[in-house]
C-alpha atoms as a printed R data frame, in Angstrom:
    type eleno elety resid chain resno      x       y       z
1   ATOM     1    CA   GLY     A     1 61.694 -20.502 -37.498
2   ATOM     2    CA   GLU     A     2 59.715 -19.545 -34.675
3   ATOM     3    CA   VAL     A     3 60.421 -20.317 -30.774
4   ATOM     4    CA   VAL     A     4 58.325 -23.075 -29.589
5   ATOM     5    CA   VAL     A     5 58.033 -23.575 -25.802
6   ATOM     6    CA   VAL     A     6 57.718 -27.306 -24.658
7   ATOM     7    CA   THR     A     7 56.801 -28.060 -21.299
8   ATOM     8    CA   LEU     A     8 57.212 -31.680 -20.122
9   ATOM     9    CA   GLU     A     9 54.148 -33.108 -18.501
10  ATOM    10    CA   SER     A    10 56.167 -34.874 -15.896
11  ATOM    11    CA   GLU     A    11 59.964 -34.917 -15.652
12  ATOM    12    CA   ARG     A    12 61.897 -37.648 -13.838
13  ATOM    13    CA   ARG     A    13 64.617 -35.726 -12.110
14  ATOM    14    CA   ILE     A    14 67.577 -37.123 -10.256
15  ATOM    15    CA   GLY     A    15 69.860 -35.707  -7.668
16  ATOM    16    CA   GLY     A    16 72.138 -33.809 -10.028
17  ATOM    17    CA   GLY     A    17 69.298 -31.841 -11.718
18  ATOM    18    CA   GLY     A    18 69.399 -33.989 -14.730
19  ATOM    19    CA   VAL     A    19 66.501 -35.935 -16.139
20  ATOM    20    CA   ASP     A    20 66.246 -39.756 -15.462
21  ATOM    21    CA   PRO     A    21 67.049 -41.618 -18.502
22  ATOM    22    CA   ILE     A    22 64.305 -43.382 -20.541
23  ATOM    23    CA   ALA     A    23 64.836 -47.062 -20.212
24  ATOM    24    CA   PRO     A    24 64.484 -49.353 -23.556
25  ATOM    25    CA   GLY     A    25 60.917 -49.994 -24.199
26  ATOM    26    CA   GLU     A    26 59.805 -46.904 -22.102
27  ATOM    27    CA   PHE     A    27 58.504 -43.534 -23.374
28  ATOM    28    CA   ALA     A    28 58.213 -40.162 -21.915
29  ATOM    29    CA   GLU     A    29 54.888 -37.961 -22.632
30  ATOM    30    CA   VAL     A    30 55.531 -34.394 -23.860
31  ATOM    31    CA   SER     A    31 52.692 -31.753 -24.099
32  ATOM    32    CA   VAL     A    32 53.232 -28.984 -26.373
33  ATOM    33    CA   PHE     A    33 50.958 -25.977 -25.781
34  ATOM    34    CA   PHE     A    34 50.005 -23.460 -28.556
35  ATOM    35    CA   ALA     A    35 48.746 -19.936 -27.524
36  ATOM    36    CA   PRO     A    36 48.751 -17.750 -30.693
37  ATOM    37    CA   VAL     A    37 48.775 -14.050 -30.187
38  ATOM    38    CA   GLU     A    38 47.761 -13.093 -33.573
39  ATOM    39    CA   VAL     A    39 45.314 -14.381 -36.317
40  ATOM    40    CA   ARG     A    40 47.557 -15.970 -38.747
41  ATOM    41    CA   GLU     A    41 49.088 -19.460 -39.688
42  ATOM    42    CA   TYR     A    42 51.996 -20.612 -37.412
43  ATOM    43    CA   SER     A    43 54.654 -22.980 -37.918
44  ATOM    44    CA   GLY     A    44 57.873 -24.290 -35.892
45  ATOM    45    CA   VAL     A    45 59.920 -27.108 -35.444
46  ATOM    46    CA   LEU     A    46 60.195 -29.086 -31.971
47  ATOM    47    CA   THR     A    47 63.776 -30.647 -31.791
48  ATOM    48    CA   VAL     A    48 64.377 -33.438 -29.279
49  ATOM    49    CA   ILE     A    49 67.911 -34.070 -28.466
50  ATOM    50    CA   SER     A    50 68.978 -37.241 -26.542
51  ATOM    51    CA   ASN     A    51 72.106 -39.478 -26.325
52  ATOM    52    CA   ASP     A    52 70.700 -42.099 -28.925
53  ATOM    53    CA   PRO     A    53 73.662 -43.037 -31.135
54  ATOM    54    CA   PHE     A    54 71.493 -43.399 -34.099
55  ATOM    55    CA   ASN     A    55 69.179 -40.420 -33.641
56  ATOM    56    CA   GLY     A    56 70.714 -38.047 -31.449
57  ATOM    57    CA   GLU     A    57 68.581 -35.225 -32.792
58  ATOM    58    CA   THR     A    58 64.991 -35.669 -33.799
59  ATOM    59    CA   THR     A    59 62.617 -32.811 -35.200
60  ATOM    60    CA   VAL     A    60 58.720 -32.781 -35.461
61  ATOM    61    CA   ALA     A    61 57.390 -29.936 -37.748
62  ATOM    62    CA   LEU     A    62 54.629 -28.082 -35.895
63  ATOM    63    CA   HIS     A    63 51.485 -26.206 -37.487
64  ATOM    64    CA   GLY     A    64 48.804 -24.223 -36.121
65  ATOM    65    CA   ASN     A    65 46.287 -21.386 -36.993
66  ATOM    66    CA   GLY     A    66 45.684 -18.411 -34.581
67  ATOM    67    CA   VAL     A    67 41.912 -17.622 -35.366
68  ATOM    68    CA   ALA     A    68 39.822 -14.737 -33.969
69  ATOM    69    CA   ARG     A    69 37.609 -14.679 -30.821
70  ATOM    70    CA   PRO     A    70 34.215 -14.110 -32.063
71  ATOM    71    CA   PRO     A    71 32.236 -11.059 -30.997
72  ATOM    72    CA   GLN     A    72 31.518 -10.706 -27.256
73  ATOM    73    CA   LEU     A    73 28.816  -8.348 -26.311
74  ATOM    74    CA   VAL     A    74 29.377  -6.685 -22.721
75  ATOM    75    CA   VAL     A    75 26.844  -4.120 -20.996
76  ATOM    76    CA   GLU     A    76 26.029  -3.366 -17.645
77  ATOM    77    CA   GLU     A    77 22.829  -5.477 -17.128
78  ATOM    78    CA   SER     A    78 20.501  -3.389 -14.892
79  ATOM    79    CA   HIS     A    79 19.964   0.244 -14.219
80  ATOM    80    CA   ASP     A    80 17.924   2.158 -11.707
81  ATOM    81    CA   PHE     A    81 16.868   5.717 -12.486
82  ATOM    82    CA   GLY     A    82 16.040   6.675  -8.817
83  ATOM    83    CA   MET     A    83 13.182   8.851  -7.964
84  ATOM    84    CA   LEU     A    84 11.804  11.517 -10.465
85  ATOM    85    CA   PHE     A    85  8.716  13.896 -10.461
86  ATOM    86    CA   ALA     A    86  6.080  12.562 -12.658
87  ATOM    87    CA   GLN     A    87  5.421  14.567 -15.894
88  ATOM    88    CA   ALA     A    88  8.335  16.924 -15.035
89  ATOM    89    CA   GLU     A    89 11.470  15.132 -15.179
90  ATOM    90    CA   THR     A    90 13.339  12.803 -17.616
91  ATOM    91    CA   GLY     A    91 16.296  10.578 -16.382
92  ATOM    92    CA   GLU     A    92 18.993   9.485 -18.970
93  ATOM    93    CA   TRP     A    93 21.431   6.837 -18.654
94  ATOM    94    CA   THR     A    94 24.309   6.157 -21.213
95  ATOM    95    CA   MET     A    95 24.268   2.305 -21.674
96  ATOM    96    CA   SER     A    96 27.582   1.415 -23.320
97  ATOM    97    CA   ILE     A    97 27.659  -1.608 -25.598
98  ATOM    98    CA   GLY     A    98 31.107  -3.061 -25.797
99  ATOM    99    CA   ASN     A    99 32.703  -5.619 -27.952
100 ATOM   100    CA   VAL     A   100 35.577  -7.645 -26.254
101 ATOM   101    CA   GLY     A   101 35.885 -10.173 -29.025
102 ATOM   102    CA   GLN     A   102 38.175  -9.781 -32.113
103 ATOM   103    CA   LEU     A   103 35.459  -9.797 -34.755
104 ATOM   104    CA   PRO     A   104 32.753  -7.134 -35.172
105 ATOM   105    CA   LEU     A   105 29.666  -7.265 -33.274
106 ATOM   106    CA   VAL     A   106 26.602  -6.560 -35.161
107 ATOM   107    CA   VAL     A   107 23.804  -5.278 -33.023
108 ATOM   108    CA   GLU     A   108 20.636  -6.276 -34.900
109 ATOM   109    CA   SER     A   109 17.951  -4.737 -32.809
110 ATOM   110    CA   ILE     A   110 17.466  -2.771 -29.528
111 ATOM   111    CA   LEU     A   111 13.893  -3.279 -28.009
112 ATOM   112    CA   VAL     A   112 12.493  -1.418 -24.934
113 ATOM   113    CA   SER     A   113  9.551  -2.278 -22.902
114 ATOM   114    CA   GLY     A   114  8.122  -0.733 -19.724
115 ATOM   115    CA   ALA     A   115  5.928   2.413 -19.439
116 ATOM   116    CA   GLY     A   116  8.121   5.541 -19.653
117 ATOM   117    CA   PHE     A   117 11.217   3.888 -20.800
118 ATOM   118    CA   GLY     A   118 12.845   4.762 -24.232
119 ATOM   119    CA   VAL     A   119 15.940   4.382 -26.285
120 ATOM   120    CA   ASP     A   120 17.399   6.540 -28.954
121 ATOM   121    CA   SER     A   121 18.601   3.642 -31.053
122 ATOM   122    CA   GLU     A   122 16.807   0.546 -32.334
123 ATOM   123    CA   GLY     A   123 20.101  -1.231 -33.485
124 ATOM   124    CA   GLY     A   124 21.310  -1.754 -36.992
125 ATOM   125    CA   PHE     A   125 24.800  -1.150 -36.066
126 ATOM   126    CA   SER     A   126 28.399  -2.700 -35.656
127 ATOM   127    CA   VAL     A   127 30.793  -2.337 -32.878
128 ATOM   128    CA   GLU     A   128 34.228  -2.933 -33.755
129 ATOM   129    CA   ALA     A   129 36.700  -5.218 -31.724
130 ATOM   130    CA   GLY     A   130 37.739  -3.527 -28.544
131 ATOM   131    CA   ALA     A   131 35.185  -0.465 -29.237
132 ATOM   132    CA   ILE     A   132 32.109   0.799 -27.564
133 ATOM   133    CA   PHE     A   133 28.896   2.068 -28.719
134 ATOM   134    CA   ASP     A   134 26.665   4.390 -26.590
135 ATOM   135    CA   VAL     A   135 22.988   4.085 -26.458
136 ATOM   136    CA   ILE     A   136 20.920   6.787 -24.505
137 ATOM   137    CA   VAL     A   137 18.131   5.041 -22.320
138 ATOM   138    CA   SER     A   138 15.389   7.386 -21.054
139 ATOM   139    CA   PHE     A   139 13.067   7.405 -18.235
140 ATOM   140    CA   THR     A   140  9.968   9.832 -18.245
141 ATOM   141    CA   PRO     A   141  7.430   8.817 -15.809
142 ATOM   142    CA   GLU     A   142  3.762  10.043 -16.785
143 ATOM   143    CA   ASP     A   143  2.425   8.926 -13.388
144 ATOM   144    CA   ALA     A   144  3.200   8.288  -9.506
145 ATOM   145    CA   GLY     A   145  4.576   4.901  -8.679
146 ATOM   146    CA   GLU     A   146  7.182   2.162  -9.230
147 ATOM   147    CA   PHE     A   147  8.173   1.132 -12.628
148 ATOM   148    CA   THR     A   148 10.195  -1.585 -14.206
149 ATOM   149    CA   GLY     A   149 11.186  -2.297 -17.941
150 ATOM   150    CA   GLU     A   150 13.717  -4.008 -19.917
151 ATOM   151    CA   VAL     A   151 16.135  -3.154 -22.864
152 ATOM   152    CA   THR     A   152 16.731  -6.491 -25.130
153 ATOM   153    CA   ILE     A   153 19.834  -6.417 -27.316
154 ATOM   154    CA   ALA     A   154 19.855  -8.871 -30.041
155 ATOM   155    CA   SER     A   155 23.288  -9.539 -31.618
156 ATOM   156    CA   ASN     A   156 25.542 -12.012 -33.512
157 ATOM   157    CA   ASP     A   157 27.274 -12.736 -30.166
158 ATOM   158    CA   PRO     A   158 27.522 -16.820 -30.273
159 ATOM   159    CA   GLN     A   159 27.445 -17.036 -26.473
160 ATOM   160    CA   ARG     A   160 24.751 -14.400 -25.776
161 ATOM   161    CA   GLY     A   161 22.712 -13.728 -28.976
162 ATOM   162    CA   GLU     A   162 20.080 -11.954 -26.747
163 ATOM   163    CA   VAL     A   163 21.000  -9.873 -23.659
164 ATOM   164    CA   THR     A   164 18.482  -8.260 -21.263
165 ATOM   165    CA   VAL     A   165 19.111  -5.094 -19.441
166 ATOM   166    CA   SER     A   166 16.770  -4.554 -16.527
167 ATOM   167    CA   LEU     A   167 15.384  -1.050 -15.770
168 ATOM   168    CA   THR     A   168 13.981   0.319 -12.570
169 ATOM   169    CA   GLY     A   169 12.649   3.762 -11.407
170 ATOM   170    CA   SER     A   170 10.141   5.521  -9.485
171 ATOM   171    CA   ALA     A   171  8.117   8.831  -9.681
172 ATOM   172    CA   ARG     A   172  6.228  10.891  -7.439
173 ATOM   173    CA   TRP     A   173  4.166  14.022  -8.091
174 ATOM   174    CA   TYR     A   174  5.678  17.412  -7.885
175 ATOM   175    CA   PRO     A   175  4.567  19.144  -4.856
176 ATOM   176    CA   ILE     A   176  2.203  22.110  -5.327
177 ATOM   177    CA   LEU     A   177  1.973  24.725  -2.751
178 ATOM   178    CA   SER     A   178 -0.945  26.691  -2.341
179 ATOM   179    CA   PHE     A   179 -1.193  29.901  -0.161
């Protein structure tokens, strides 16, 4: 059998370090905690040993299932491209989409909004448990000024099915010197 750890919710201790006896008609509450480390079925036996002359040892069968954590998307939720020269420079950022769940993360779509911003993937891929998928986000300003945009990621993450990444950047004209 497997080892089962039992924690008493409250123990009644006496001076010698033992546990106070349970009087007739009383009971002691015991909490059993289950923390599976693998996706599989578990079983074990809880054994209660006492000085009861008729039932000195009582067993309780324990059963449980370890289930996989659902997919969980992690991504940096904002990025600033800084200052670039309009119509002369492109900034690139590697946006890493990670999965800290135990089941595959399915990225259904990646949409980008905002003037000058783009992505190299529109989604339609999976990220295995513990893995990362990199998407290149670009900023190519066509005019001088302050810019904002968003990348919206839709996935099968049950907690955050849609995640928005904020984008910012600014641009100025390249200086032209005349002599």
